[in-house]
mmCIF file of C-alpha atoms in Angstrom:
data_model
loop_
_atom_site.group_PDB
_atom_site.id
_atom_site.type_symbol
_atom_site.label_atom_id
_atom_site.label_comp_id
_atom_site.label_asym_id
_atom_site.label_seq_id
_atom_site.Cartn_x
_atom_site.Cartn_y
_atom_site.Cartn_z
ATOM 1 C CA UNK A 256 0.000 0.000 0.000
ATOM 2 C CA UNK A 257 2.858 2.481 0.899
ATOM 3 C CA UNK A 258 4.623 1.750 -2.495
ATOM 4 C CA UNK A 259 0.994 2.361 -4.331
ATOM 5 C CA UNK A 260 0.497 5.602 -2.615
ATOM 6 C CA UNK A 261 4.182 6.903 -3.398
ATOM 7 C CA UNK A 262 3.702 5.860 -7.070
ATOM 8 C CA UNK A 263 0.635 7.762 -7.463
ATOM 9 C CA UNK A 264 1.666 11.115 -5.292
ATOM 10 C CA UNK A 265 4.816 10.360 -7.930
ATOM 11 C CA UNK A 266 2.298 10.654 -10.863
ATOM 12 C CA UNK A 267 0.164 13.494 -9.323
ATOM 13 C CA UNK A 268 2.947 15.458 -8.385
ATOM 14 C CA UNK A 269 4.799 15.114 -11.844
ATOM 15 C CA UNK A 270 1.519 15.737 -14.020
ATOM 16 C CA UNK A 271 1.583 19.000 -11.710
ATOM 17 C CA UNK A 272 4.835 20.123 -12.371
ATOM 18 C CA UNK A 273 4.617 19.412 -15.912
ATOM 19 C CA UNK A 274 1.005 21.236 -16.437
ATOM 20 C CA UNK A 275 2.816 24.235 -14.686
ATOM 21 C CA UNK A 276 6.196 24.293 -17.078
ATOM 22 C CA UNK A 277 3.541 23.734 -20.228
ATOM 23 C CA UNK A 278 1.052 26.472 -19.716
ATOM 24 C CA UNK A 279 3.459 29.804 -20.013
ATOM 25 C CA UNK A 280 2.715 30.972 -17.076
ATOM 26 C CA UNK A 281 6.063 31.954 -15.117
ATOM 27 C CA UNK A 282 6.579 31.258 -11.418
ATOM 28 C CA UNK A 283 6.529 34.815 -9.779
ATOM 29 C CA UNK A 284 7.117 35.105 -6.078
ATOM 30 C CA UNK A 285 4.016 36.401 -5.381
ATOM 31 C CA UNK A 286 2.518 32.682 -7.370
ATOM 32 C CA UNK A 287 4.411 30.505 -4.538
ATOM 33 C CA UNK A 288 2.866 26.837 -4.224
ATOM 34 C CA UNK A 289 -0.753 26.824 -5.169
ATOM 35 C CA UNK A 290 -1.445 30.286 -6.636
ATOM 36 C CA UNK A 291 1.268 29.000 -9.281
ATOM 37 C CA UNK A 292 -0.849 26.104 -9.720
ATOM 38 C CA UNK A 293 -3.818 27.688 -9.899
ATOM 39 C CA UNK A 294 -3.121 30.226 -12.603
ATOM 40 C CA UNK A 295 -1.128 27.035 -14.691
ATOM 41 C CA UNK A 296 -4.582 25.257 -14.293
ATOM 42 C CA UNK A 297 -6.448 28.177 -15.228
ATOM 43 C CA UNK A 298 -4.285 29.068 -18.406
ATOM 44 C CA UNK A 299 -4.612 25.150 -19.329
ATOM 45 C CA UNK A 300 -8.286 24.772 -18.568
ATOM 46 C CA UNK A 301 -10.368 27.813 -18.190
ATOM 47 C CA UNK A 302 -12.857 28.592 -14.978
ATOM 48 C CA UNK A 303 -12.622 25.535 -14.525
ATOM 49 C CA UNK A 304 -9.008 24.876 -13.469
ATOM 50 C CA UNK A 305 -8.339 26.787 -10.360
ATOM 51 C CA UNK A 306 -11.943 25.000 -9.087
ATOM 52 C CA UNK A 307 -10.514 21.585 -10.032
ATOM 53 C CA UNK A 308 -7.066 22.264 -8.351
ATOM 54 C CA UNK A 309 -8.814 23.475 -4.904
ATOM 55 C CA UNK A 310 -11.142 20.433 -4.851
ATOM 56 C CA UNK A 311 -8.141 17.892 -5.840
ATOM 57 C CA UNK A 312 -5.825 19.982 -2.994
ATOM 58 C CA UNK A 313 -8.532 19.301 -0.364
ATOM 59 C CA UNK A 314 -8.865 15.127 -1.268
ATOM 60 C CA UNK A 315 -5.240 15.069 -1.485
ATOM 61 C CA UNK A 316 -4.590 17.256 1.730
ATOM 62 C CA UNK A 317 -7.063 15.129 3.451
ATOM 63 C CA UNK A 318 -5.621 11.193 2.661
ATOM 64 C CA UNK A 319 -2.714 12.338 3.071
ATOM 65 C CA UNK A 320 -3.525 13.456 6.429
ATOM 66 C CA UNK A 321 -5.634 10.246 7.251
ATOM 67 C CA UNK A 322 -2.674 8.154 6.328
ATOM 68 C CA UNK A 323 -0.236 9.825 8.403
ATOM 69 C CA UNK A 324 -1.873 9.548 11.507
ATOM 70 C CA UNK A 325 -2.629 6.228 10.531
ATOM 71 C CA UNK A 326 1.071 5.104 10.045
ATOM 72 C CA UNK A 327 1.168 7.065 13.740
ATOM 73 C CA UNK A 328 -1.213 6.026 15.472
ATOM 74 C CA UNK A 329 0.797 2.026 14.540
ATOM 75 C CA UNK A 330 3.984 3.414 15.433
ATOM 76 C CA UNK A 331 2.849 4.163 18.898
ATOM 77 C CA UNK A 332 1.159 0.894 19.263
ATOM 78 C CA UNK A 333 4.976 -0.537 18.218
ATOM 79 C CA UNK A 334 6.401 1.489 20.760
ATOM 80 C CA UNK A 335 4.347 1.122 23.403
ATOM 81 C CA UNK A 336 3.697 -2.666 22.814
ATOM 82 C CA UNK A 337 0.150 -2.175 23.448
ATOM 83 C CA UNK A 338 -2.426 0.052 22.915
ATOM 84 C CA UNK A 339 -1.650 3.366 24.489
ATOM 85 C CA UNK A 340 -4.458 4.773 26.844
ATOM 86 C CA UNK A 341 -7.516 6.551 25.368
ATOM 87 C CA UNK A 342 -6.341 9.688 27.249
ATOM 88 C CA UNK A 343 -3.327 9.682 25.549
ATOM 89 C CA UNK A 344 -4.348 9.295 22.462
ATOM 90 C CA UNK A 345 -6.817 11.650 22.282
ATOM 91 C CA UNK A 346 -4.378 14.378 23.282
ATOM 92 C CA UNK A 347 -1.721 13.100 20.949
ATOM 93 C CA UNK A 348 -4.813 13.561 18.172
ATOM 94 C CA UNK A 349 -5.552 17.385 19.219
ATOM 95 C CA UNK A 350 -1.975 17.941 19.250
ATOM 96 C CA UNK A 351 -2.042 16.639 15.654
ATOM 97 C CA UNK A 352 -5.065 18.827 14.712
ATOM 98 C CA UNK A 353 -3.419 21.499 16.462
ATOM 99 C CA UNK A 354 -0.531 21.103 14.321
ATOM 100 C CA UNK A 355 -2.233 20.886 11.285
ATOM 101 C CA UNK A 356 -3.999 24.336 11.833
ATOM 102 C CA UNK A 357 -0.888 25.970 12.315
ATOM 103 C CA UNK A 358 0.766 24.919 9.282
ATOM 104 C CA UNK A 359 -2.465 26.079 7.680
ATOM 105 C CA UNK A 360 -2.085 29.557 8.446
ATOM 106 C CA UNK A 361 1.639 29.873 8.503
ATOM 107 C CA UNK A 362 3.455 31.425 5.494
ATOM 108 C CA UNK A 363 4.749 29.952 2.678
ATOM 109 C CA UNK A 364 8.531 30.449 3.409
ATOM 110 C CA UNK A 365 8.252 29.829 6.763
ATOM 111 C CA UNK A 366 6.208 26.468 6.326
ATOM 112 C CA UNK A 367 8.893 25.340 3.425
ATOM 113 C CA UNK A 368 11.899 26.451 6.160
ATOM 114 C CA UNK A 369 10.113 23.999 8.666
ATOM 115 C CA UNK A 370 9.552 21.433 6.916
ATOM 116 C CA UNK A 371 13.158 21.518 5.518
ATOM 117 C CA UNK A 372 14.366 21.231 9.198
ATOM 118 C CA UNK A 373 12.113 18.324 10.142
ATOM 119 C CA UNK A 374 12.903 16.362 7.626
ATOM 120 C CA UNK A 375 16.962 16.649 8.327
ATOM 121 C CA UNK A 376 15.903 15.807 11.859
ATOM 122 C CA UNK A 377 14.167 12.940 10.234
ATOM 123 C CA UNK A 378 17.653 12.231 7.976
ATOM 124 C CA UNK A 379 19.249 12.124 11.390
ATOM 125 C CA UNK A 380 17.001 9.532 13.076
ATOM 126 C CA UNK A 381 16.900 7.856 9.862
ATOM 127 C CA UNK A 382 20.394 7.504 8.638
ATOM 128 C CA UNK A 383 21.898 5.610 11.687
ATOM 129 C CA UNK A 384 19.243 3.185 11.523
ATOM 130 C CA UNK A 385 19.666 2.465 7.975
ATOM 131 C CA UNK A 386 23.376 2.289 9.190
ATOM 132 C CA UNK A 387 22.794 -0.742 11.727
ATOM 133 C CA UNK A 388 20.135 -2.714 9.635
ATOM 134 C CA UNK A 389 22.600 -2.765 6.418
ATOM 135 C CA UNK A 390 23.844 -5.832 7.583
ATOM 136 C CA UNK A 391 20.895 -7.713 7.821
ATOM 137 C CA UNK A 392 19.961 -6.236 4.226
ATOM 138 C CA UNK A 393 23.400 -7.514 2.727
ATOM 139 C CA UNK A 394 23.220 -10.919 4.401
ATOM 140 C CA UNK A 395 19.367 -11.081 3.042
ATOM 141 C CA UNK A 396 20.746 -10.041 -0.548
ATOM 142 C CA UNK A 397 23.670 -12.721 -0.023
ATOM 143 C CA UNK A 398 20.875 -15.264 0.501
ATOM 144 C CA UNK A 399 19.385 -14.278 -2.532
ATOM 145 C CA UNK A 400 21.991 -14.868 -4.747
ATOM 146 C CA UNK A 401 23.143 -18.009 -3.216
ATOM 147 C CA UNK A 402 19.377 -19.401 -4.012
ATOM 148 C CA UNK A 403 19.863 -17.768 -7.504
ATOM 149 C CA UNK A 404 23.467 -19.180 -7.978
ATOM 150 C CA UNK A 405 21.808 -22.972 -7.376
ATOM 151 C CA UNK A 406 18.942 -22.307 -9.538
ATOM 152 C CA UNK A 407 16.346 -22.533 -6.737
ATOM 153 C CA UNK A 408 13.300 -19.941 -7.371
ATOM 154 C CA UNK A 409 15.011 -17.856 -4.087
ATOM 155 C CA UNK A 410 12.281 -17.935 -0.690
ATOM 156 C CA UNK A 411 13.369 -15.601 2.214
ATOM 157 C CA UNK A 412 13.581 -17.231 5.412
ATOM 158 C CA UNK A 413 14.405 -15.338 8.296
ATOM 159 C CA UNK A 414 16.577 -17.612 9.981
ATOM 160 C CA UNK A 415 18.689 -18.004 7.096
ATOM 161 C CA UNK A 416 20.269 -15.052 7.632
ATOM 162 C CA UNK A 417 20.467 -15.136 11.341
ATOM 163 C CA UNK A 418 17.016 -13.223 12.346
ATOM 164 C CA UNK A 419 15.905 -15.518 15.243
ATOM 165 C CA UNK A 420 13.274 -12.566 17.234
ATOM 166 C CA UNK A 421 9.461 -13.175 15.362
ATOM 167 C CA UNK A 422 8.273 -11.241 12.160
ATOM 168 C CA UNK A 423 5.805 -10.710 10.981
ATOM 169 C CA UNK A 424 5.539 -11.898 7.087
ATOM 170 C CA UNK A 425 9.520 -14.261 6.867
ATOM 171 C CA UNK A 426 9.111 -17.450 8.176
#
């Protein structure tokens, strides 16, 4: 599902960009983010456009948003090993809404400058982890290619490569 949904916010996005380089219209700073997209849309379809583009930002604002505290609202159950409490979760959700609104009404630069930061804090959470899992990923490749190398049709098994804690889909 998460590769689906990155292919198709791949297609949206790059039928976006494209639309905007195709219909003349030049990127101005006062036509930052939507406006930009807007006028595009509205060179390239008419009336029409900038009402398509606002109804399309609103579907795609709002899966988006769904999915995120979706993918959340699992990562705390990881964490925690449990459900968290009701309580909790309830004030981790206004937070979230509360979030949300703020980025709504923030400026453009601003937003772009924060969102640039979190996602290098992100980077750095990110990047060691990637770090200390690379072994398991080379010794699952290795496994591959061994299977490959004796003409088996290659089946992952966790313990194969040393991976003796549960998972969830490698038996």
């Amino acid at each position: 599902m998460i590769i689906l949904s990155s292919w198709a916010a791949t297609l949206l996005c790059t039928a976006t960009a494209m639309t905007c380089m195709s219909s003349g219209i030049n990127p101005a700073k006062e036509l930052q983010g939507a406006l930009w997209v807007q006028e595009s849309l509205q060179e390239s379809l008419g009336s029409f456009g900038p009402i398509f583009i606002a109804v399309a930002m609103v579907f795609f604002a709002f899966t988006t948003l769904l999915g995120n505290c979706f993918y959340c609202d699992n990562l705390l159950i990881y964490i925690h090993k449990k459900q968290p409490e009701k309580a909790f979760m309830k004030g981790f959700r206004l937070v979230s809404a509360l979030a949300i609104f703020l980025g709504a009404g923030m400026e453009m630069s601003l937003l772009w400058d924060l969102s640039d930061v979190l996602m290098g804090v992100m980077a750095l959470i990110n990047i060691p982890v990637i770090l200390i899992l690379s072994g398991i990923a080379f010794k699952a490749i290795q496994d591959y290619e061994a299977q490959l190398k004796k003409g088996i049709n290659p089946v992952f098994k966790s313990a194969d490569i040393g991976l003796s804690q549960k998972t969830d889909f490698w038996r």
